GROMACS .gro file of C-alpha atoms in nm:
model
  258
    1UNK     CA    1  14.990  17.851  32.172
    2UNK     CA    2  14.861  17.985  31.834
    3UNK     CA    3  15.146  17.792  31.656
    4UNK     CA    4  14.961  17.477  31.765
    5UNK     CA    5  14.615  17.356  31.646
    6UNK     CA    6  14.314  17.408  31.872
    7UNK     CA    7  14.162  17.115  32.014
    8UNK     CA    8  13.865  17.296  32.170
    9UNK     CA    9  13.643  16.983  32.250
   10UNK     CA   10  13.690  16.739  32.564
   11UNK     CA   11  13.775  16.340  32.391
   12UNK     CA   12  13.372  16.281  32.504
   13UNK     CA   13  13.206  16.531  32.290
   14UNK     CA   14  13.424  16.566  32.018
   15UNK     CA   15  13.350  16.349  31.709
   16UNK     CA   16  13.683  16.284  31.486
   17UNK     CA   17  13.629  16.056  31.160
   18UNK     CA   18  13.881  15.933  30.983
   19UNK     CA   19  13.792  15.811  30.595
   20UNK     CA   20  14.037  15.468  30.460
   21UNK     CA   21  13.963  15.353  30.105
   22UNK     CA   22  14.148  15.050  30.065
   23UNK     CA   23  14.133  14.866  29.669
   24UNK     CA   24  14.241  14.541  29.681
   25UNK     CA   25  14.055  14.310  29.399
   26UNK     CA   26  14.035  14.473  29.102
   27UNK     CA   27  13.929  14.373  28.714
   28UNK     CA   28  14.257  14.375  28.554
   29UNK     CA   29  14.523  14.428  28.800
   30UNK     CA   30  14.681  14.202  29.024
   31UNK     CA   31  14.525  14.132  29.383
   32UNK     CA   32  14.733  14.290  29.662
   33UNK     CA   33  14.791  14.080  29.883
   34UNK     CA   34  14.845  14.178  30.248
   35UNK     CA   35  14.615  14.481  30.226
   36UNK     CA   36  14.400  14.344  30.416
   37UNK     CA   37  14.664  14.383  30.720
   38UNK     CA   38  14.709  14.740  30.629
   39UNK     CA   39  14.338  14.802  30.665
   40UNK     CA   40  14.351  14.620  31.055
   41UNK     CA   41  14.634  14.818  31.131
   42UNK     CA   42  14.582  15.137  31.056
   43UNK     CA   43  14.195  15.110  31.154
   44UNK     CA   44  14.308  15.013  31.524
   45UNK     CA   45  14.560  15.325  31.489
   46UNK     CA   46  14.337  15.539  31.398
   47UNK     CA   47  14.075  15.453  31.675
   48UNK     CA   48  14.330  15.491  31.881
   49UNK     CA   49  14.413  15.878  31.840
   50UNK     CA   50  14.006  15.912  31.890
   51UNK     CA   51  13.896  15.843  31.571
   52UNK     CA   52  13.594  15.669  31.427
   53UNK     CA   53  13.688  15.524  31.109
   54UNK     CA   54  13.446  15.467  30.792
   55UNK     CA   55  13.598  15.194  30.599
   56UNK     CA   56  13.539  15.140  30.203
   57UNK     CA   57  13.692  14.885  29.960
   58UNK     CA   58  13.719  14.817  29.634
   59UNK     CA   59  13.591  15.082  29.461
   60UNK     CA   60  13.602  15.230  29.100
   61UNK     CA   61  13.777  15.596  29.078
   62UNK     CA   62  13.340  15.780  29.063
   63UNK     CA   63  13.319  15.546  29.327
   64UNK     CA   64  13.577  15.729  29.565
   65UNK     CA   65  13.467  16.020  29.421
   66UNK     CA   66  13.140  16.023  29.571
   67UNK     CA   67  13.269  15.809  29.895
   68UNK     CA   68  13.512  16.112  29.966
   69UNK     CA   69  13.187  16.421  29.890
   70UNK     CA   70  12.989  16.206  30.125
   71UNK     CA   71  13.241  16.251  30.385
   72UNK     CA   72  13.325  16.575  30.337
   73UNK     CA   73  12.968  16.684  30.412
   74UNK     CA   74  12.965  16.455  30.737
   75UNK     CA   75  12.830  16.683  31.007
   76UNK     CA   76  13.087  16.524  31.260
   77UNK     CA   77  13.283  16.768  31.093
   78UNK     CA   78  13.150  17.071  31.320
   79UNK     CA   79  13.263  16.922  31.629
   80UNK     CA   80  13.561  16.788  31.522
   81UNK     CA   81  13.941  16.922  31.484
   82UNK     CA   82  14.072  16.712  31.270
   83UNK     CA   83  14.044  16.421  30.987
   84UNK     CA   84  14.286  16.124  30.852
   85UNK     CA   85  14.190  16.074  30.476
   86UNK     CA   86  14.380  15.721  30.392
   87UNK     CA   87  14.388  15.603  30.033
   88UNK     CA   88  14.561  15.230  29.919
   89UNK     CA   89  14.595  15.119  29.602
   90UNK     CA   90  14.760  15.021  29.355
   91UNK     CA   91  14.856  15.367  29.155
   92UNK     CA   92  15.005  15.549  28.883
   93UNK     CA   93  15.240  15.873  28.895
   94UNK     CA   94  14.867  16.097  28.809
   95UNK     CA   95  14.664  15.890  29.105
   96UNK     CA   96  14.484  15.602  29.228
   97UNK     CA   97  14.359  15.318  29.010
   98UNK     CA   98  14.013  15.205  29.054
   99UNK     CA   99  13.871  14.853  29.027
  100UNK     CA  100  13.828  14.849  28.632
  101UNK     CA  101  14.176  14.996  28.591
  102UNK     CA  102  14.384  14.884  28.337
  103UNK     CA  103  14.664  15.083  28.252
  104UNK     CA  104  14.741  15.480  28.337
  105UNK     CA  105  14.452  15.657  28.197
  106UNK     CA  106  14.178  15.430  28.250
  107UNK     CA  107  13.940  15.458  28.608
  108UNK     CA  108  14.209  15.632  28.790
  109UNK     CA  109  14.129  15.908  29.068
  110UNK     CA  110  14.356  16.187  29.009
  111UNK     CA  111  14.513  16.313  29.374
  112UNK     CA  112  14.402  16.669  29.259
  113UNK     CA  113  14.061  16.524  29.356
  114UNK     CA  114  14.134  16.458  29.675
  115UNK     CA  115  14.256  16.797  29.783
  116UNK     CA  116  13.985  16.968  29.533
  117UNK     CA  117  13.688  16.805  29.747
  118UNK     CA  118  13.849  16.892  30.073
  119UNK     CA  119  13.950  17.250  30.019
  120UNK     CA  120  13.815  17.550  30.195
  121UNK     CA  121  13.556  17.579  29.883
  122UNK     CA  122  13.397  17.250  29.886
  123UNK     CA  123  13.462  17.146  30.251
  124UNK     CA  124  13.394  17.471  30.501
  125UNK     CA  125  13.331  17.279  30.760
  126UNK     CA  126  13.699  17.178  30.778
  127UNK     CA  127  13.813  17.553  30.746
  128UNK     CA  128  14.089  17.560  30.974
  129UNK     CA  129  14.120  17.266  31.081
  130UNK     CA  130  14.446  16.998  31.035
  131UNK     CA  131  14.351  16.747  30.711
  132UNK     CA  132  14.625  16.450  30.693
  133UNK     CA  133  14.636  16.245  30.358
  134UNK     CA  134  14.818  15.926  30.389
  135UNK     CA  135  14.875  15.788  30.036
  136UNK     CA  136  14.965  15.420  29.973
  137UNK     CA  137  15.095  15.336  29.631
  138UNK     CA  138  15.334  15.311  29.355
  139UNK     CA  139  15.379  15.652  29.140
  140UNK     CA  140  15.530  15.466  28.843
  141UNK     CA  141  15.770  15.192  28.763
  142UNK     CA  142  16.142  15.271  28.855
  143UNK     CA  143  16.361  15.083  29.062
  144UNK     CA  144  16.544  14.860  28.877
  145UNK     CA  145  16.452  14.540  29.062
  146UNK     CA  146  16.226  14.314  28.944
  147UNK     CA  147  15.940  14.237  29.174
  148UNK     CA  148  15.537  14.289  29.174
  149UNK     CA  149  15.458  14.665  29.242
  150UNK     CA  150  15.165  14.847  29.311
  151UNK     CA  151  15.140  14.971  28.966
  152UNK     CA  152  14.897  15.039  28.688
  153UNK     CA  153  15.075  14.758  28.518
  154UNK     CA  154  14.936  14.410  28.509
  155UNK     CA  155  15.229  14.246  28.353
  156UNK     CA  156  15.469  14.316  28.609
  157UNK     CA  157  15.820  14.048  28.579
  158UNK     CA  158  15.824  13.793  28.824
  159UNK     CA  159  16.081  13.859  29.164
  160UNK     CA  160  16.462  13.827  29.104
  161UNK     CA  161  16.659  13.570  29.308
  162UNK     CA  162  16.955  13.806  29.308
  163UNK     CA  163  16.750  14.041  29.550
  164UNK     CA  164  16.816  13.952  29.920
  165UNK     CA  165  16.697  14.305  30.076
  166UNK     CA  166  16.350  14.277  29.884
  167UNK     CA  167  16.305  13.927  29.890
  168UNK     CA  168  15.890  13.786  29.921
  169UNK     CA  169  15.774  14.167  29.880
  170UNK     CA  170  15.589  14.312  29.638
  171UNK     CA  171  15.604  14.688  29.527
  172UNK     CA  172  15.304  14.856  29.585
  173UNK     CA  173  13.214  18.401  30.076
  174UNK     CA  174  13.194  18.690  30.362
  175UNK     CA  175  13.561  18.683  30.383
  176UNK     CA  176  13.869  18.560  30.191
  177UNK     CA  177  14.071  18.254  30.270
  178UNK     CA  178  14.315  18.006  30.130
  179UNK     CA  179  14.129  17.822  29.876
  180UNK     CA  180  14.361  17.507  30.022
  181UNK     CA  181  14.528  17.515  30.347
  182UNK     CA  182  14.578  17.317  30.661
  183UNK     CA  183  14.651  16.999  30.481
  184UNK     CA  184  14.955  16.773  30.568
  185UNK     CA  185  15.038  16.447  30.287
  186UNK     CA  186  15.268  16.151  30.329
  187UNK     CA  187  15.274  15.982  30.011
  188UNK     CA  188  15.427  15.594  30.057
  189UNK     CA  189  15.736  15.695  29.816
  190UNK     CA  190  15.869  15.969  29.558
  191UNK     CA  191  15.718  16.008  29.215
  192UNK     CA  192  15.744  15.770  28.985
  193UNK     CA  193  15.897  15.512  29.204
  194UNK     CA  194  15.754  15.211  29.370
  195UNK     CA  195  15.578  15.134  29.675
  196UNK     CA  196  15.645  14.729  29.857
  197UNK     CA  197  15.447  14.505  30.023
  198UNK     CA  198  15.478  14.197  30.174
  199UNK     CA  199  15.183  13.948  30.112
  200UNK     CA  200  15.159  13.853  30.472
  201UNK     CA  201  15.264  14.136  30.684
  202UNK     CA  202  15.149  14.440  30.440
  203UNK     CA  203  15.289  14.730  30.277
  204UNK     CA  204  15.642  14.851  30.462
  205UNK     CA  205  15.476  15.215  30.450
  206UNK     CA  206  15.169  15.133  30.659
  207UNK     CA  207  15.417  14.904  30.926
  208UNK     CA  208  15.632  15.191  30.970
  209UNK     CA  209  15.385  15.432  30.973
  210UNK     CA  210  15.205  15.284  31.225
  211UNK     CA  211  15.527  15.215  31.425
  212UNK     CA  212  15.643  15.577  31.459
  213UNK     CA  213  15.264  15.684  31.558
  214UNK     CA  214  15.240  15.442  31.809
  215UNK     CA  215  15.612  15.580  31.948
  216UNK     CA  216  15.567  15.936  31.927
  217UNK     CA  217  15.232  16.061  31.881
  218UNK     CA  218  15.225  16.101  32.253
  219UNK     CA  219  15.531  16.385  32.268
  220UNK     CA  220  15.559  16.455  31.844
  221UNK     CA  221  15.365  16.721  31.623
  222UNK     CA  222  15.254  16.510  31.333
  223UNK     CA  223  15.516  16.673  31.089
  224UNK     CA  224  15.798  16.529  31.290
  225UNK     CA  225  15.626  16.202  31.283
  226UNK     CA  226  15.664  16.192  30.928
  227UNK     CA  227  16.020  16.310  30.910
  228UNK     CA  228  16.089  16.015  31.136
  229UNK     CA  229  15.881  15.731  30.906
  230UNK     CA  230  16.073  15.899  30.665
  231UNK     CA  231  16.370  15.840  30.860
  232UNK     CA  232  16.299  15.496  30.935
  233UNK     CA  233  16.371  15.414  30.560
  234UNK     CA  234  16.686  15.509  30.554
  235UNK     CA  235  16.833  15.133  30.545
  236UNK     CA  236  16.578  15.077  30.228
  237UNK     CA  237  16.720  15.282  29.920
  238UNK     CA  238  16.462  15.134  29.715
  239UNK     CA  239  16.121  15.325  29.892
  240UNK     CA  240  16.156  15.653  30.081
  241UNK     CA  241  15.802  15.826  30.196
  242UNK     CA  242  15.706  16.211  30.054
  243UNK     CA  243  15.567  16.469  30.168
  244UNK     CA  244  15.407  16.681  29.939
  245UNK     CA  245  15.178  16.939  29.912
  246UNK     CA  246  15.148  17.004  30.284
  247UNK     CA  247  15.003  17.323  30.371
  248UNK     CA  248  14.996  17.309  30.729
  249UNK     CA  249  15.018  17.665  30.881
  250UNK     CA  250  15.064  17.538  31.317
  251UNK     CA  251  15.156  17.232  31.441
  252UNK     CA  252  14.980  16.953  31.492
  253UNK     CA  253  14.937  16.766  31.797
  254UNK     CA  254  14.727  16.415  31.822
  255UNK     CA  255  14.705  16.417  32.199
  256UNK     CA  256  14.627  16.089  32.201
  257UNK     CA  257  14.385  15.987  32.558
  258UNK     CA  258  14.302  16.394  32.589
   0.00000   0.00000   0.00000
């Protein structure tokens, strides 16, 4: 159908990458704890749906920078159809902070970047093709509870008692196209809210995310699979997942084992 993205390759020949940046030591900010889960889950996810996965942590905001070029001018690309692009850390309502963050406007990757090194200027070889941007962090400070968030802010209060729902988490050229299309982005929660994660089990985004891929990637386009994460945190008034500046112009199907 040409509502759907092509997948013109057979699983053997084509060559899907997937790029996760994970930060979880950093300089100044607090160490966020459980990331490490987040990083084993959605790695085995990912290779999964067929893709091969380069993994990079702990990096300053240049650092990603230049991680995320590199990528985009992977020559995979040309026989691929896709690419996940999955960024953790802890954030800021402008972007992601790096590992010598230490408040809002210092080493922090602005999510303008992402998109700007991925567009149909810098990244041709992705013309066309579906771009998902999965996005875990805080986007400010408001909630009203007082727990450890994946914020810019070191000095974060220590968890409230009087919090049973929350409790032992913490908030973390020849022709003329669309300069940016074909992207789809699931940030963890709305603007200027926060983002939780439990120290053991990771952040709730990532378990529910991979939950709902694992359940309907096989019979969902991926734009229902994020209405249904979305969904999924309806019980939780404190986080609810965003999507934002999606762009997609067909669905998208993962066809996961074809």
């Amino acid at each position: 159908s040409s509502q759907i993205y092509p997948i013109h390759l057979p699983r053997e020949t084509r060559t899907r990458r997937a790029l996760l940046i994970c930060n979880i030591e950093f300089e100044h900010l607090s160490r966020r704890n459980g990331a490490e889960v987040d990083v084993e889950g959605m790695t085995k996810l990912l290779e999964g749906l067929g893709y091969m996965v380069d993994i990079h942590c702990n990096l300053t905001s240049q650092r990603m920078a230049t991680v995320m070029k590199d990528f985009a001018d992977r020559k995979e690309h040309c026989t691929s159809d896709s690419t996940f692009l999955v960024f953790m850390s802890h954030g800021v309502r402008a972007g992601l902070c790096g590992t010598k963050s230490r408040d809002e406007t210092t080493d922090i990757l602005s999510f303008d970047t992402i998109y700007e090194t991925f567009n149909n200027k810098s990244c041709r070889v992705l013309l066309g093709k579906p771009k998902v941007v999965i996005i875990q962090s805080c986007r400010g400070g408001k909630d009203g509870y007082t727990l450890v968030s994946d914020s810019g802010d070191p000095a974060m209060p220590a968890p409230s008692s009087a919090d049973t729902i929350t409790a032992g988490l913490e908030d973390d050229a020849i022709f003329k196209v669309h300069l940016e299309s074909d992207f789809a982005t699931l940030h963890s929660s709305t603007p200027d809210t926060l983002s939780w994660r439990c120290p053991v089990g990771g952040s709730l985004f990532i378990q529910h995310l991979i939950e709902q891929f694992q359940k309907h990637a096989c019979n969902s386009d991926l734009q229902e699979i994020f209405r249904k994460i979305q969904y999924s945190f309806g019980k939780f008034p404190r986080q609810l997942p965003s999507q934002e500046r999606t762009t997609m112009l067909r669905k998208f199907y993962l066809f996961p084992g074809h």
